[in-house]
Amino acid sequence: MSEVEEEQTPLPIYHRNDHKGHLPIDKDSVVIKVRDNLKKLEWSVPVYESQSYLSMPLKRTSIYKIPKFMKDIEPKEYEPHMVSFGPYHHGNKHLHQMEQKKQKVFQHVAKDNAATFELILSEVSKILEDLYEAYDDLDHEKWRKDDDAQAKFMQMMIIDACFLLVFFSEDERYKSQITSKSEIKRDILLLENQLPFKLLQLLYSISSIKVRVLNL
């Protein structure tokens, strides 16, 4: 009786960190499945749509709102106590007193040099579109729907930026209007209470406000 040699099947290779009961990795099969799935994605979007998408300019958002699920837990922790910067909390009743002080601070800055005041208006108007794009989920009905809304937005941004620069300023003439500095420091750090750096950089370059480094 002759012996029939059995065909030997190679044993599956398991990785060292495989757990018991896991099937061996069939790399060829995995690669095939991934290739097929990616090709389906590739052809699922018409060419004209993909080209249009790629040509769209990227939105330059840099200031974001706090997710609702976080606000629902501790809403007051994400709101300014003393002063608002930018559109998200502008107009809140408990911030009205500081809003008046911000305007007085701006008056001090503007009266020093009428030419600088006109230059501020001219230069900020040139970056107005960038300022809009900086804010995530901005209320365009409130801030952009017509000339009055846009003027209100631009005015707010100028006043807020001047106030923030004065807060860090070396000049005590401007800072005489600012009190409750510890509360203001806290509000400056809030995520929803920010101003675009581009605006601050612009106003600093053309105004007489000299900023010093302040340890918060």
C-alpha angles and dihedrals in degrees: 000000000000123000116239113216110228117227107249116229114209113248117247116258117235125195118240093248095048114126123228113273096028118128118240116264114260099197095184092055092047092050091050092052093048091047092051093047094048092048089053089054091047093055097036092078116065114239094243091054094049092048091048091050093050092050093053113109115246114251110246097219114161105155118063139188122244111256112259094238089061094046091051090062100050109359096172092056091068098045127086115253098198115008138019126216117195130355106303098080100015113134098023107152097233090056096053096100093055090046088064091049091051089056092050091051090052091050089056090051096044098047092059093071126010092192091055090050091055091045091053091053092048097047097043091051088059093059097038093111090053090051091054092049092050092071123077117224094358118187098245092179089063101037109026115022096103144355093280092053092047092048090051091051094049093046091050092050093050095047093045093047093049090049092051092049091048090051088061093038129119091216112099092192090074096037095059089091094054120091135157091048095173092058091047091052089054092050093048090063097054116115095226093045101068138120125214111265089224090065094048091047091051096049092045091054095052104031131076092240112119114201126209128197109267124197106227 
